[in-house]
Each structure stands twice: as C-alpha cells, then as structure tokens.
C-alpha cells in the first residue's frame, strides 16, 4: 500500500487518492476534483451549454447584471482572485467593472492547467487587467495571493459556480472559515451558490438526455486508465445521479453493472466491485437562503449584499470581513 510520504508529485497524489477512495470501507469514493483533466474540462464546457443545466447561465446573468454594484461595494485598490476559475468566461464582466476605475490584478487559481490556459487566453484582451495564473489547490493559491498584497490593497475572492456545493456539510463551513482566516478586515468574498429547486429538474441537470454528464462522470475511470494504467471497462459501469433528501444534495455515482476486478498498477492496487456497488464521485449541495445566512455567520463572514436569479434559483452573495473591535 502506497503512503503519502513515499511519493511527492501531483500525479502520485492522484494514485494515492484513488487508492484511498477505492479501498474505503463501505461507500467507495473518488474526489470530484479529478474530473477536470483536459477531456473533463472540455466536457464540462459542454455541460454548461445544456438546456437542462441552468446553473452557469444563472451565475453569468447575476454577474453581468450586478458587476458594477459589486465593484461599487468593494471600493479602493482591489486585487481579484478566483478559486476554480475554469475557462474564466463568466468573470469578464467583473474584471471590466473593476478595471474601469483603475488597473486591476487578477489571480485565477486552478488545478487544471488546461482550464488555466484557456482562462488566461480568454481574458487577456480585457484592458487595464494584469493576469497571473496560479496552478494550485485553492487555499495554497490564496495564501500566495495574500503574500503578494501591497500595502493598503484589499482582496476580493471570487468563488463562483456553486463549487462550494461540492464540500459536504460541515466541510463547506470549514472551507469558508479557512478563507476568512487567510484574509484581513476589509477583504471580501463573492460566493455563487445553487439553490434548492424541484428534484426532477435537478436530476435532469445531472443526468441529461444527451449523456454529456454521464461521459463527464465516466471520464474519471478513463483518466485512471490513461494516467494510472488501470483496466476499467467503461461499458461495465453506468452513470447515476440521485437526490439525497437528508443532505439536500445531488450525488453522482458510477455503478458497477456486474461483479468485476480492476487492476490499478500505479496505485499498487487490485479492487473488486460487487454487482450494483457504486463509486461516489460528486456531491452537489443545493442551498436555501436561510442556510446561507447561517453558514456565513458560522464562518465569520458578514453578508453585505445578495442577488437571486429569477429563472434558475441561484444566489450571488457578497460577504465581507468586518473589523472585530
Ligand atoms: C462545477 C461543481 C458546480 O456541481 O454542478 C456539473 C459540476 N457536475 N455537472 C456542479 C458538475 C455535474 C458542477 N460544479
């Protein structure tokens, strides 16, 4: 069995995380961050275009409609940094709003080098903006941005697209508190969160009739085959999206359609799946506005403003750190 100390690099983190997730007693798991290799990032760019998946369009609408107000509510010399910037498409209007008043530095933080490259290319023509891409885990990247802050500058963190929903409760609260603890009074966080909506609508969004989300999910096994030399037979696993009423989250799983054994040489592992057994690959929590207010307070943030989309229930919340007397 491989341990963390025996190996250092990202590829090997992948091998260790796969081993850890697939040897977990009870429910087998794989971290959703590994969806985003080059193929996965492209499949996600297709998902956000699907009629059934309205989340990203709602996020974009709110950002476009309220970018100037968000900039007005965050005065002074502001550094922008985005956790999980993806292709960066929806961030353009925010950059333009801040850069219209002064030169603005923007730090997209992304673990997918493919997505980071697209983001830098996508936004390189926005005037008065300096882009410094950081291929890091979220908090490592934020620590680096905080260390680069000049005197008198404040930081606005963008955490959009309801990626916070991938953190199961209470990990979401802990993550927001970790961000808060890296920052200072006067700094702020713009948080995008998908809201509760009818379950059939959610199932459609995560199990679309075209099968793009199924491909996005199965690509995780294909990635393990490509990068860790595994022997997953993709046609022997099926995509499952279900709503967990207790946690009010959409869960994505990959179900084994028969008893089978898979070798994963780079993880020094052979794992057997029973027929019907699943691998849990993603949690996407759907928030209520009351819950958001509690989470903000519990994690040391003060809510300054909030906007909710009318077409697809989604909230953009501007949170701030106030001086603690
Ligand atoms: C990018 C994590 C917000 O949870 O809705 C899309 C990823 N998963 N379709 C989400 C996703 C399945 C998405 N997030």
Short mmCIF file of C-alpha atoms and ligand atoms in Angstrom, two decimals:
data_model
loop_
_atom_site.label_atom_id
_atom_site.label_comp_id
_atom_site.label_asym_id
_atom_site.label_seq_id
_atom_site.Cartn_x
_atom_site.Cartn_y
_atom_site.Cartn_z
CA UNK A 1 0.00 0.00 0.00
CA UNK A 2 1.44 3.42 -1.03
CA UNK A 3 1.58 6.19 1.59
CA UNK A 4 1.85 9.94 1.10
CA UNK A 5 5.43 10.09 2.35
CA UNK A 6 6.63 7.63 -0.26
CA UNK A 7 5.78 9.95 -3.08
CA UNK A 8 5.53 13.67 -3.77
CA UNK A 9 4.19 14.83 -7.11
CA UNK A 10 0.61 15.62 -8.25
CA UNK A 11 0.35 12.51 -10.45
CA UNK A 12 1.22 10.46 -7.41
CA UNK A 13 -1.28 12.36 -5.26
CA UNK A 14 -3.80 11.10 -7.83
CA UNK A 15 -2.57 7.50 -7.36
CA UNK A 16 -2.79 7.81 -3.56
CA UNK A 17 -6.24 9.48 -3.60
CA UNK A 18 -7.58 6.80 -5.96
CA UNK A 19 -6.20 4.10 -3.68
CA UNK A 20 -7.62 5.78 -0.58
CA UNK A 21 -11.07 6.25 -2.15
CA UNK A 22 -11.44 2.79 -3.63
CA UNK A 23 -10.26 0.97 -0.52
CA UNK A 24 -12.56 2.93 1.81
CA UNK A 25 -14.75 0.61 3.90
CA UNK A 26 -18.42 0.93 2.93
CA UNK A 27 -19.03 3.55 0.23
CA UNK A 28 -16.20 3.74 -2.30
CA UNK A 29 -15.36 7.31 -3.40
CA UNK A 30 -13.28 9.30 -5.88
CA UNK A 31 -12.61 13.05 -5.32
CA UNK A 32 -14.55 15.22 -7.83
CA UNK A 33 -11.53 17.47 -8.39
CA UNK A 34 -10.14 14.71 -10.64
CA UNK A 35 -12.96 15.25 -13.15
CA UNK A 36 -11.03 18.20 -14.60
CA UNK A 37 -8.32 16.80 -16.83
CA UNK A 38 -8.20 18.19 -20.40
CA UNK A 39 -11.09 15.98 -21.59
CA UNK A 40 -13.13 16.54 -18.41
CA UNK A 41 -12.73 20.33 -18.62
CA UNK A 42 -13.96 20.26 -22.23
CA UNK A 43 -16.93 18.05 -21.30
CA UNK A 44 -17.78 20.49 -18.52
CA UNK A 45 -17.70 23.33 -21.05
CA UNK A 46 -20.40 21.40 -22.95
CA UNK A 47 -22.45 20.68 -19.79
CA UNK A 48 -22.83 24.42 -19.09
CA UNK A 49 -24.42 24.82 -22.56
CA UNK A 50 -27.06 22.11 -21.95
CA UNK A 51 -30.67 23.34 -21.67
CA UNK A 52 -31.16 21.13 -18.60
CA UNK A 53 -28.17 22.65 -16.73
CA UNK A 54 -29.10 26.26 -16.00
CA UNK A 55 -26.66 26.84 -13.13
CA UNK A 56 -23.85 28.55 -15.06
CA UNK A 57 -26.20 30.75 -17.11
CA UNK A 58 -27.85 31.93 -13.87
CA UNK A 59 -24.41 32.69 -12.39
CA UNK A 60 -23.46 34.63 -15.55
CA UNK A 61 -26.73 36.61 -15.58
CA UNK A 62 -26.27 37.75 -11.99
CA UNK A 63 -22.63 38.69 -12.52
CA UNK A 64 -23.45 40.64 -15.68
CA UNK A 65 -26.42 42.44 -14.08
CA UNK A 66 -24.63 43.34 -10.84
CA UNK A 67 -20.92 43.65 -11.70
CA UNK A 68 -20.91 47.45 -11.27
CA UNK A 69 -22.73 47.22 -7.93
CA UNK A 70 -20.27 44.56 -6.72
CA UNK A 71 -17.38 46.89 -7.69
CA UNK A 72 -19.11 49.86 -6.01
CA UNK A 73 -19.50 47.84 -2.80
CA UNK A 74 -15.76 46.93 -2.87
CA UNK A 75 -14.05 50.33 -3.16
CA UNK A 76 -10.35 51.16 -3.23
CA UNK A 77 -7.39 49.27 -4.67
CA UNK A 78 -8.65 45.71 -5.02
CA UNK A 79 -6.86 42.51 -6.05
CA UNK A 80 -9.21 39.94 -7.58
CA UNK A 81 -8.53 36.24 -7.13
CA UNK A 82 -10.78 33.40 -8.25
CA UNK A 83 -10.91 29.90 -6.80
CA UNK A 84 -11.55 27.42 -9.62
CA UNK A 85 -11.69 29.93 -12.47
CA UNK A 86 -12.40 27.32 -15.13
CA UNK A 87 -12.49 28.94 -18.57
CA UNK A 88 -12.95 32.37 -16.96
CA UNK A 89 -15.78 33.29 -19.34
CA UNK A 90 -18.18 34.50 -16.65
CA UNK A 91 -15.52 36.56 -14.85
CA UNK A 92 -15.01 39.04 -17.71
CA UNK A 93 -17.79 41.42 -16.61
CA UNK A 94 -16.39 41.58 -13.06
CA UNK A 95 -12.88 42.35 -14.36
CA UNK A 96 -14.25 45.07 -16.64
CA UNK A 97 -16.19 46.67 -13.76
CA UNK A 98 -13.11 46.89 -11.53
CA UNK A 99 -10.67 47.76 -14.33
CA UNK A 100 -12.91 50.62 -15.46
CA UNK A 101 -11.81 52.53 -12.35
CA UNK A 102 -8.14 51.51 -12.02
CA UNK A 103 -5.51 48.93 -13.10
CA UNK A 104 -6.55 45.59 -11.62
CA UNK A 105 -4.57 42.45 -10.86
CA UNK A 106 -6.44 39.13 -11.30
CA UNK A 107 -5.20 35.76 -9.99
CA UNK A 108 -7.13 32.78 -11.39
CA UNK A 109 -6.37 29.73 -9.17
CA UNK A 110 -6.97 26.41 -10.93
CA UNK A 111 -5.67 22.82 -10.60
CA UNK A 112 -6.45 22.13 -14.27
CA UNK A 113 -3.56 23.53 -16.36
CA UNK A 114 -5.79 23.18 -19.47
CA UNK A 115 -8.53 25.33 -17.94
CA UNK A 116 -5.99 27.87 -16.66
CA UNK A 117 -4.51 28.29 -20.13
CA UNK A 118 -7.98 28.82 -21.62
CA UNK A 119 -8.81 31.36 -18.89
CA UNK A 120 -5.65 33.41 -19.48
CA UNK A 121 -6.24 33.38 -23.24
CA UNK A 122 -9.94 34.15 -22.84
CA UNK A 123 -9.38 37.22 -20.63
CA UNK A 124 -6.04 38.53 -22.00
CA UNK A 125 -7.82 41.26 -24.02
CA UNK A 126 -9.55 42.92 -21.05
CA UNK A 127 -7.92 46.40 -20.77
CA UNK A 128 -6.14 47.52 -17.56
CA UNK A 129 -6.05 43.98 -16.16
CA UNK A 130 -2.90 42.03 -15.26
CA UNK A 131 -3.50 38.25 -15.11
CA UNK A 132 -1.27 35.98 -13.03
CA UNK A 133 -2.47 32.34 -13.27
CA UNK A 134 -1.69 30.05 -10.31
CA UNK A 135 -1.87 26.27 -10.87
CA UNK A 136 -2.52 25.45 -7.21
CA UNK A 137 -5.00 23.99 -4.78
CA UNK A 138 -7.42 26.72 -3.67
CA UNK A 139 -6.01 27.64 -0.25
CA UNK A 140 -2.37 27.33 -1.35
CA UNK A 141 -3.11 29.76 -4.16
CA UNK A 142 -4.95 32.15 -1.84
CA UNK A 143 -2.04 32.16 0.61
CA UNK A 144 0.22 33.12 -2.27
CA UNK A 145 -2.07 35.96 -3.36
CA UNK A 146 -2.27 37.24 0.23
CA UNK A 147 1.53 37.24 0.41
CA UNK A 148 1.70 39.36 -2.77
CA UNK A 149 -0.69 42.04 -1.47
CA UNK A 150 0.76 45.58 -1.46
CA UNK A 151 0.12 47.95 1.47
CA UNK A 152 -3.46 49.30 1.51
CA UNK A 153 -4.72 46.77 -1.05
CA UNK A 154 -7.78 44.69 -0.29
CA UNK A 155 -8.59 41.26 -1.73
CA UNK A 156 -11.90 40.19 -3.29
CA UNK A 157 -12.10 36.41 -3.60
CA UNK A 158 -14.43 35.08 -6.30
CA UNK A 159 -15.80 31.59 -5.54
CA UNK A 160 -18.43 31.20 -8.22
CA UNK A 161 -20.43 28.50 -9.97
CA UNK A 162 -21.56 26.77 -6.74
CA UNK A 163 -18.29 24.85 -6.45
CA UNK A 164 -18.77 25.31 -2.69
CA UNK A 165 -21.61 22.76 -3.09
CA UNK A 166 -19.02 20.04 -3.65
CA UNK A 167 -17.99 20.38 0.02
CA UNK A 168 -20.36 18.36 2.15
CA UNK A 169 -21.60 20.00 5.37
CA UNK A 170 -19.68 20.93 7.61
CA UNK A 171 -16.70 20.95 5.21
CA UNK A 172 -18.28 23.92 3.40
CA UNK A 173 -18.35 25.98 6.60
CA UNK A 174 -14.77 24.98 7.42
CA UNK A 175 -13.60 25.96 3.94
CA UNK A 176 -15.24 29.41 4.21
CA UNK A 177 -13.62 29.88 7.59
CA UNK A 178 -10.22 28.82 6.18
CA UNK A 179 -10.59 31.51 3.51
CA UNK A 180 -11.59 34.05 6.17
CA UNK A 181 -8.56 33.19 8.29
CA UNK A 182 -6.17 33.88 5.39
CA UNK A 183 -7.70 37.31 4.74
CA UNK A 184 -7.95 40.59 6.63
CA UNK A 185 -10.71 43.03 7.70
CA UNK A 186 -11.79 44.95 4.60
CA UNK A 187 -11.40 41.91 2.34
CA UNK A 188 -14.43 40.28 0.74
CA UNK A 189 -15.77 37.10 -0.86
CA UNK A 190 -18.25 36.80 -3.71
CA UNK A 191 -19.92 33.41 -3.32
CA UNK A 192 -22.05 31.75 -6.02
CA UNK A 193 -24.45 29.07 -4.77
CA UNK A 194 -27.06 26.94 -6.47
CA UNK A 195 -30.37 26.93 -4.60
CA UNK A 196 -32.94 24.26 -3.88
CA UNK A 197 -35.34 23.51 -6.72
CA UNK A 198 -37.70 20.67 -7.79
CA UNK A 199 -35.91 17.31 -7.65
CA UNK A 200 -36.93 16.19 -11.19
CA UNK A 201 -35.33 19.39 -12.55
CA UNK A 202 -32.12 18.65 -10.63
CA UNK A 203 -31.98 15.05 -11.81
CA UNK A 204 -32.35 16.23 -15.41
CA UNK A 205 -29.46 18.69 -14.88
CA UNK A 206 -27.12 15.95 -13.62
CA UNK A 207 -28.33 13.15 -15.89
CA UNK A 208 -29.02 14.94 -19.16
CA UNK A 209 -30.70 13.00 -22.01
CA UNK A 210 -27.72 13.67 -24.33
CA UNK A 211 -25.42 11.80 -21.94
CA UNK A 212 -22.79 14.54 -21.60
CA UNK A 213 -22.80 14.40 -17.78
CA UNK A 214 -22.58 10.60 -17.97
CA UNK A 215 -19.47 10.98 -20.18
CA UNK A 216 -18.06 13.59 -17.75
CA UNK A 217 -18.51 11.11 -14.90
CA UNK A 218 -17.21 8.03 -16.75
CA UNK A 219 -14.20 10.05 -17.93
CA UNK A 220 -12.91 9.74 -14.36
CA UNK A 221 -12.43 5.98 -14.90
CA UNK A 222 -10.95 6.63 -18.34
CA UNK A 223 -8.50 9.08 -16.73
CA UNK A 224 -7.43 6.42 -14.20
CA UNK A 225 -6.85 4.04 -17.14
CA UNK A 226 -4.84 6.71 -19.03
CA UNK A 227 -2.73 8.02 -16.15
CA UNK A 228 -2.50 5.10 -13.72
CA UNK A 229 -2.54 2.20 -16.22
CA UNK A 230 -5.79 0.76 -14.86
CA UNK A 231 -8.08 -1.76 -16.55
CA UNK A 232 -11.53 -0.22 -16.05
CA UNK A 233 -14.01 -1.42 -18.72
CA UNK A 234 -16.18 1.70 -19.02
CA UNK A 235 -19.14 -0.15 -20.56
CA UNK A 236 -19.40 -2.17 -17.34
CA UNK A 237 -20.12 0.95 -15.27
CA UNK A 238 -23.11 3.26 -15.51
CA UNK A 239 -23.70 6.89 -14.52
CA UNK A 240 -26.16 7.52 -11.70
CA UNK A 241 -27.48 10.89 -10.45
CA UNK A 242 -29.73 10.85 -7.40
CA UNK A 243 -31.03 13.37 -4.85
CA UNK A 244 -30.15 12.74 -1.23
CA UNK A 245 -33.03 14.24 0.74
CA UNK A 246 -31.18 14.08 4.05
CA UNK A 247 -28.27 16.20 2.81
CA UNK A 248 -30.32 18.03 0.14
CA UNK A 249 -27.62 17.25 -2.38
CA UNK A 250 -27.35 15.75 -5.82
CA UNK A 251 -24.99 12.79 -5.67
CA UNK A 252 -23.27 11.38 -8.74
CA UNK A 253 -22.15 7.77 -8.65
CA UNK A 254 -20.72 5.18 -11.04
CA UNK A 255 -22.49 1.84 -10.63
CA UNK A 256 -20.78 -1.48 -11.37
CA UNK A 257 -23.13 -3.43 -13.62
CA UNK A 258 -21.54 -6.77 -12.71
CA UNK A 259 -19.05 -8.32 -10.28
CA UNK A 260 -15.62 -7.34 -11.61
CA UNK A 261 -12.00 -6.86 -10.58
CA UNK A 262 -9.90 -3.90 -11.76
CA UNK A 263 -6.11 -3.56 -11.55
CA UNK A 264 -4.60 -0.11 -10.93
CA UNK A 265 -0.82 -0.68 -11.17
CA UNK A 266 0.26 2.91 -10.36
CA UNK A 267 -1.74 2.67 -7.12
CA UNK A 268 -0.33 -0.79 -6.46
CA UNK A 269 -3.96 -1.93 -6.17
CA UNK A 270 -6.45 -4.55 -7.36
CA UNK A 271 -10.04 -3.74 -6.41
CA UNK A 272 -13.17 -5.85 -6.72
CA UNK A 273 -16.62 -4.33 -7.29
CA UNK A 274 -19.80 -6.22 -6.48
CA UNK A 275 -22.70 -6.07 -8.96
CA UNK A 276 -24.67 -2.88 -8.21
CA UNK A 277 -21.91 -1.43 -5.99
CA UNK A 278 -21.22 2.26 -6.62
CA UNK A 279 -18.33 4.71 -6.54
CA UNK A 280 -19.46 8.11 -5.19
CA UNK A 281 -17.87 10.73 -7.45
CA UNK A 282 -19.55 14.04 -6.59
CA UNK A 283 -21.75 15.81 -4.06
CA UNK A 284 -23.53 18.95 -5.24
CA UNK A 285 -25.38 20.53 -2.35
CA UNK A 286 -28.36 22.81 -3.02
CA UNK A 287 -28.68 25.65 -0.50
CA UNK A 288 -31.56 27.63 0.98
CA UNK A 289 -31.15 31.36 1.61
CA UNK A 290 -31.60 30.88 5.37
CA UNK A 291 -28.93 28.21 5.39
CA UNK A 292 -26.54 30.56 3.54
CA UNK A 293 -27.06 33.25 6.17
CA UNK A 294 -26.20 30.72 8.91
CA UNK A 295 -23.13 29.42 7.08
CA UNK A 296 -21.83 32.95 6.58
CA UNK A 297 -22.27 33.83 10.25
CA UNK A 298 -20.83 30.49 11.43
CA UNK A 299 -17.71 31.01 9.35
CA UNK A 300 -17.04 34.61 10.41
CA UNK A 301 -18.42 36.50 7.42
CA UNK A 302 -20.89 39.39 7.27
CA UNK A 303 -23.37 39.41 4.38
CA UNK A 304 -23.24 42.77 2.55
CA UNK A 305 -25.48 42.09 -0.44
CA UNK A 306 -27.24 39.21 -2.18
CA UNK A 307 -28.81 38.75 -5.59
CA UNK A 308 -31.01 35.82 -6.65
CA UNK A 309 -31.70 34.77 -10.25
CA UNK A 310 -35.37 34.63 -11.23
CA UNK A 311 -35.15 31.97 -13.95
CA UNK A 312 -32.96 29.37 -12.24
CA UNK A 313 -32.78 29.63 -8.41
CA UNK A 314 -29.17 30.65 -7.80
CA UNK A 315 -27.70 33.22 -5.40
CA UNK A 316 -24.68 35.51 -5.59
CA UNK A 317 -23.72 36.67 -2.10
CA UNK A 318 -21.17 39.38 -1.27
CA UNK A 319 -19.57 38.60 2.08
CA UNK A 320 -17.16 40.83 3.97
CA UNK A 321 -14.81 40.68 6.94
CA UNK A 322 -15.58 43.46 9.35
CA UNK A 323 -13.20 44.92 11.89
CA UNK A 324 -13.53 42.97 15.17
CA UNK A 325 -13.28 45.65 17.89
C1 LIG B 1 -18.75 22.94 -11.19
C2 LIG B 1 -19.04 21.70 -9.24
C3 LIG B 1 -20.50 23.47 -9.69
O1 LIG B 1 -21.75 20.58 -9.09
O2 LIG B 1 -22.99 21.48 -10.62
C4 LIG B 1 -21.78 19.71 -13.38
C5 LIG B 1 -20.01 20.26 -11.60
N1 LIG B 1 -21.20 18.11 -12.01
N2 LIG B 1 -22.49 18.60 -13.71
C6 LIG B 1 -21.90 21.14 -10.17
C7 LIG B 1 -21.00 19.40 -12.32
C8 LIG B 1 -22.12 17.64 -12.89
C9 LIG B 1 -20.69 21.49 -11.04
N3 LIG B 1 -19.75 22.37 -10.28
#
